[in-house]
Short mmCIF file of C-alpha atoms in Angstrom, two decimals:
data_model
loop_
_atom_site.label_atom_id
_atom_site.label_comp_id
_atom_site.label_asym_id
_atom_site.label_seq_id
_atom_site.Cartn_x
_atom_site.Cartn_y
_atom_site.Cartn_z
CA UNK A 9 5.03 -7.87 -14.43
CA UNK A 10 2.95 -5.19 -16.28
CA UNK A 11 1.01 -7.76 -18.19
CA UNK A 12 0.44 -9.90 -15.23
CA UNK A 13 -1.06 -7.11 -13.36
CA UNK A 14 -3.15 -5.96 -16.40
CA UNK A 15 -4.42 -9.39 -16.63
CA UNK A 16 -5.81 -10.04 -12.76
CA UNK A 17 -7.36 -6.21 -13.05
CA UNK A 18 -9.46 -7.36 -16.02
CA UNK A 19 -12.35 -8.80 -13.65
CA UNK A 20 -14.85 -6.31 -13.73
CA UNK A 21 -15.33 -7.29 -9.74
CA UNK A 22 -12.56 -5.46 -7.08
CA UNK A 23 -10.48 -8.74 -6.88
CA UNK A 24 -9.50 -7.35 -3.63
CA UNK A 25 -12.90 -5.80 -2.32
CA UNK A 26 -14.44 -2.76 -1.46
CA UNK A 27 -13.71 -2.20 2.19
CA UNK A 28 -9.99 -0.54 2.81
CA UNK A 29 -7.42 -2.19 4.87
CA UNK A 30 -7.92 -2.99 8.13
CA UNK A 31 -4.69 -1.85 10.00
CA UNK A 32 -4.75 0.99 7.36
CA UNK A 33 -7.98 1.89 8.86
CA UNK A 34 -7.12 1.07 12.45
CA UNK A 35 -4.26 3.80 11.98
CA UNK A 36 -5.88 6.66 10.22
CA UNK A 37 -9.65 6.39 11.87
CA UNK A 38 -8.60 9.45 14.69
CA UNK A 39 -7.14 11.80 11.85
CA UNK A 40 -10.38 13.67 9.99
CA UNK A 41 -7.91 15.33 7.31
CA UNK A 42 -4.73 15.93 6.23
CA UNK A 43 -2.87 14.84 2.59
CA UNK A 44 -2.50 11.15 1.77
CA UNK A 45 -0.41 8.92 -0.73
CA UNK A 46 -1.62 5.46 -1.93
CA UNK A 47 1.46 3.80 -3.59
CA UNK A 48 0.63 0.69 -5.59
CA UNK A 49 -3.28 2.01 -5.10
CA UNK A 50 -4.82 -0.74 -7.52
CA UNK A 51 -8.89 -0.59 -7.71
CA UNK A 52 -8.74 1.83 -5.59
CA UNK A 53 -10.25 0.71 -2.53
CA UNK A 54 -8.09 1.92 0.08
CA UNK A 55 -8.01 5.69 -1.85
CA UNK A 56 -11.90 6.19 -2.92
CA UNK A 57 -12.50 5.40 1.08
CA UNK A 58 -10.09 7.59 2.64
CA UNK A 59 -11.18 9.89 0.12
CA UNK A 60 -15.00 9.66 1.23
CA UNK A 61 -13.79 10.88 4.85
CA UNK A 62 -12.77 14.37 4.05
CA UNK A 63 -8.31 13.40 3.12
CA UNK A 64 -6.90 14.80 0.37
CA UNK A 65 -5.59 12.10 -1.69
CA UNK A 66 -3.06 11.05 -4.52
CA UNK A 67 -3.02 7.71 -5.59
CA UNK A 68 -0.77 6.05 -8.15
CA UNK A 69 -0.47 2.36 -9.96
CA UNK A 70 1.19 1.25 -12.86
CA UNK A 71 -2.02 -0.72 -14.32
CA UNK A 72 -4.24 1.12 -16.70
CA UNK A 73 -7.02 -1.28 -15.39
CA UNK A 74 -6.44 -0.60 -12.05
CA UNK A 75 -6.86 3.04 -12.56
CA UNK A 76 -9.86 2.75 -14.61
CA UNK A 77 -11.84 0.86 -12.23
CA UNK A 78 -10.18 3.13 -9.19
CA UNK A 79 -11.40 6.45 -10.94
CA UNK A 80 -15.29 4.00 -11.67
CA UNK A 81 -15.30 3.60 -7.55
CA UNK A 82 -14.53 7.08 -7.17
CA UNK A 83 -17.03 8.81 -9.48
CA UNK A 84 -19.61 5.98 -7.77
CA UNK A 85 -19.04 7.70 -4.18
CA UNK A 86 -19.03 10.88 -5.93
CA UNK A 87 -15.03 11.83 -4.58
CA UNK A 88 -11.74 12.85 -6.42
CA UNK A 89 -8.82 10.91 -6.32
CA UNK A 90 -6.23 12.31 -8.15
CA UNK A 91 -4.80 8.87 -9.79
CA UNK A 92 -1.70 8.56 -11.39
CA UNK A 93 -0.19 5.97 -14.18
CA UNK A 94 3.08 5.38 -13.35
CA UNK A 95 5.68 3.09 -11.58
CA UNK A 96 6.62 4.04 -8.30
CA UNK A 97 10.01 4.72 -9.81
CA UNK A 98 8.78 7.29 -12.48
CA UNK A 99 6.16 8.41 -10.22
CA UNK A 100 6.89 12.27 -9.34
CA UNK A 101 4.73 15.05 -7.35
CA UNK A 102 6.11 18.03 -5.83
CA UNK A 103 3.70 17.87 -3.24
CA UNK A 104 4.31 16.39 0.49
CA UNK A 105 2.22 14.70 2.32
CA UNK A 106 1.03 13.82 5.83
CA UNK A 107 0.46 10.63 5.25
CA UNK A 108 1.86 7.34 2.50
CA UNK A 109 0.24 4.77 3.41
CA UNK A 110 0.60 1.41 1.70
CA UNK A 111 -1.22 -1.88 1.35
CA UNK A 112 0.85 -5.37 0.42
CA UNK A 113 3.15 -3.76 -2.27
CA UNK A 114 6.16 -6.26 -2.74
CA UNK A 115 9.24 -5.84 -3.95
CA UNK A 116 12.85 -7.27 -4.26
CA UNK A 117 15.70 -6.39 -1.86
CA UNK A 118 17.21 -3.85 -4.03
CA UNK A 119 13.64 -2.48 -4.92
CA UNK A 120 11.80 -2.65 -2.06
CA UNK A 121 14.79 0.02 -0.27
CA UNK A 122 14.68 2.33 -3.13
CA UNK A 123 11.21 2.33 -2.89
CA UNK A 124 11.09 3.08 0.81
CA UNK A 125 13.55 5.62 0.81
CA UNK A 126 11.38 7.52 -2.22
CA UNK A 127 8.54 7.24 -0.30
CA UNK A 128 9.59 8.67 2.73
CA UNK A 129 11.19 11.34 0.62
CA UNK A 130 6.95 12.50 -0.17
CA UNK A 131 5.96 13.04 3.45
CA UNK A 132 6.41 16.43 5.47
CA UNK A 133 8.40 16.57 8.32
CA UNK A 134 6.77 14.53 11.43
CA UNK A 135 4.32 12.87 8.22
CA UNK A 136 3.82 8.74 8.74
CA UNK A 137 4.38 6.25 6.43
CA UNK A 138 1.76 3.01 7.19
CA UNK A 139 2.19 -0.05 5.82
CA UNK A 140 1.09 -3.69 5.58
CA UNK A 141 3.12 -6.14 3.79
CA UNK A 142 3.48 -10.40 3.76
CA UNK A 143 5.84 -11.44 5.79
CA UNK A 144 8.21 -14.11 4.95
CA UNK A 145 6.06 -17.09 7.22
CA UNK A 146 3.53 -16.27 4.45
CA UNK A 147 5.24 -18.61 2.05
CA UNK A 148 2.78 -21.16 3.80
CA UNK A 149 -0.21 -19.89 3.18
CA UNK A 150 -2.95 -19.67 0.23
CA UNK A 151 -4.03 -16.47 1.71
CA UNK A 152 -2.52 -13.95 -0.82
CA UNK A 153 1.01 -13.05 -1.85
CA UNK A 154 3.95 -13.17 -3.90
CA UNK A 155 5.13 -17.25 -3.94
CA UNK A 156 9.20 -15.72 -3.69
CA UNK A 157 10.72 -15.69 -0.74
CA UNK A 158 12.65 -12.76 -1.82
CA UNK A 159 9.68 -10.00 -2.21
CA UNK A 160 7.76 -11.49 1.33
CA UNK A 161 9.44 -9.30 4.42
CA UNK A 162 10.95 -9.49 7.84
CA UNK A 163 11.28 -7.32 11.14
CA UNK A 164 14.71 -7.23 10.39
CA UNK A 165 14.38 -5.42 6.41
CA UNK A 166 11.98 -3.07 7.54
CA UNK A 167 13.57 -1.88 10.28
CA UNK A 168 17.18 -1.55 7.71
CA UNK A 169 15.35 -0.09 5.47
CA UNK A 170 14.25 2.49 8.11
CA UNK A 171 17.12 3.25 10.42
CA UNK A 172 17.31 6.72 9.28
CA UNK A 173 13.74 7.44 10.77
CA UNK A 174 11.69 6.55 13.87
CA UNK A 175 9.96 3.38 13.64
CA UNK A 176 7.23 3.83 16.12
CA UNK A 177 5.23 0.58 15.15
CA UNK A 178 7.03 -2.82 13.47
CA UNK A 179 5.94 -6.07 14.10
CA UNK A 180 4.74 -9.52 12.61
CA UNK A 181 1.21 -11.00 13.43
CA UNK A 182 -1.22 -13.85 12.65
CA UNK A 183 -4.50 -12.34 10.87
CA UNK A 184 -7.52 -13.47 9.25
CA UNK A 185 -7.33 -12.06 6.05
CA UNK A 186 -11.01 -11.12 4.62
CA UNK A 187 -10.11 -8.71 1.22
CA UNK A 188 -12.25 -9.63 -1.85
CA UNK A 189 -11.96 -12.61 -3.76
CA UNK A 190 -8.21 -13.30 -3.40
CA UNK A 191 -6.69 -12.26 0.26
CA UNK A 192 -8.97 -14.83 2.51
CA UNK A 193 -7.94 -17.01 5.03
CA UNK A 194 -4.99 -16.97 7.37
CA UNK A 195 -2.19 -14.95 7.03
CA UNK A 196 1.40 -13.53 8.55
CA UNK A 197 1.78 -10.00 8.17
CA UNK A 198 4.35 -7.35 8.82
CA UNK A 199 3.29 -3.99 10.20
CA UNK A 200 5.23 -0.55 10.09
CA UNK A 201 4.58 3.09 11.19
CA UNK A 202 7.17 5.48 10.84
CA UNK A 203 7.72 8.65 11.29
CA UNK A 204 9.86 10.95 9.50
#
């Protein structure tokens, strides 16, 4: 998976663009600061941006490319990012944050739980997780996305996977997709905000 991921982070363009993620954006846009963790970051888009506005941010990604051309975008707006290299399973900080926010990182059953759970173990009390993910009717589309079944999502996962919590946004929706060279066209999403 490493090697896959090393691979499609070799263009020297942002494969998935500049601009940050819409719904990201749509749920941060009234906060002007607190701490913020980018999971499965990438090039860095959704980071360097949120960075740019004034947030304190730690971003993380288990592709030395991805970092690379993260830290480029960074230095370019003139911002820090403090950018890991490491799997979300190795990754560690003793620091909590107001805010994880994530964009389309897909995992397994088994994987995609752990993953939650660890990630709600980073934010501060009343902190939000954010996240966008694929949802399982995106099997039909040429829009972005894993091609398994098994690592797209439902209602029903995320709201399993947060039971614990309160879930003050979930639901699926139709977009247009309009991210860089690979996430265009129609898509079926999964939304979450939860609260810890």
């Amino acid at each position: 998976m490493k090697e896959f991921w090393e691979e499609k982070y070799s263009n020297s363009e942002y494969i998935y663009g500049l601009k940050p993620n819409e719904f990201l954006l749509s749920k941060l846009k009234d906060f002007k600061s607190g701490s913020i963790l980018f999971p499965c970051d990438g090039e860095g888009r959704n980071s360097v941006y949120f960075a740019n506005q004034g947030f304190d941010v730690v971003a993380f990604d288990f592709s030395q490319n991805a970092k690379a051309k993260a830290l480029n975008l960074a230095k370019n707006f003139n911002v820090r990012v403090d950018y890991f290299l490491a799997d979300w399973k190795d990754f560690f900080t003793l620091e909590r944050f107001d805010f994880v926010a994530i964009a389309f990182a897909h995992f397994k059953k088994d994987e995609r739980q752990e993953f939650h759970k660890k990630m709600m173990d980073f934010l501060k009390p009343d902190g939000l997780l954010i996240a966008e993910y694929f949802s399982k009717k995106q099997i039909n589309n040429n829009s972005g996305g894993p091609k398994d079944l098994n690592m797209l999502y439902d209602i029903n996962e995320l709201k399993n996977d947060f039971s614990e919590y309160t879930i003050i946004e979930l639901y699926e929706k139709e977009i247009n997709l309009n991210e860089g060279l690979i996430h265009q066209g129609k898509a079926d999403v999964v939304r979450v905000v939860v609260k810890k």
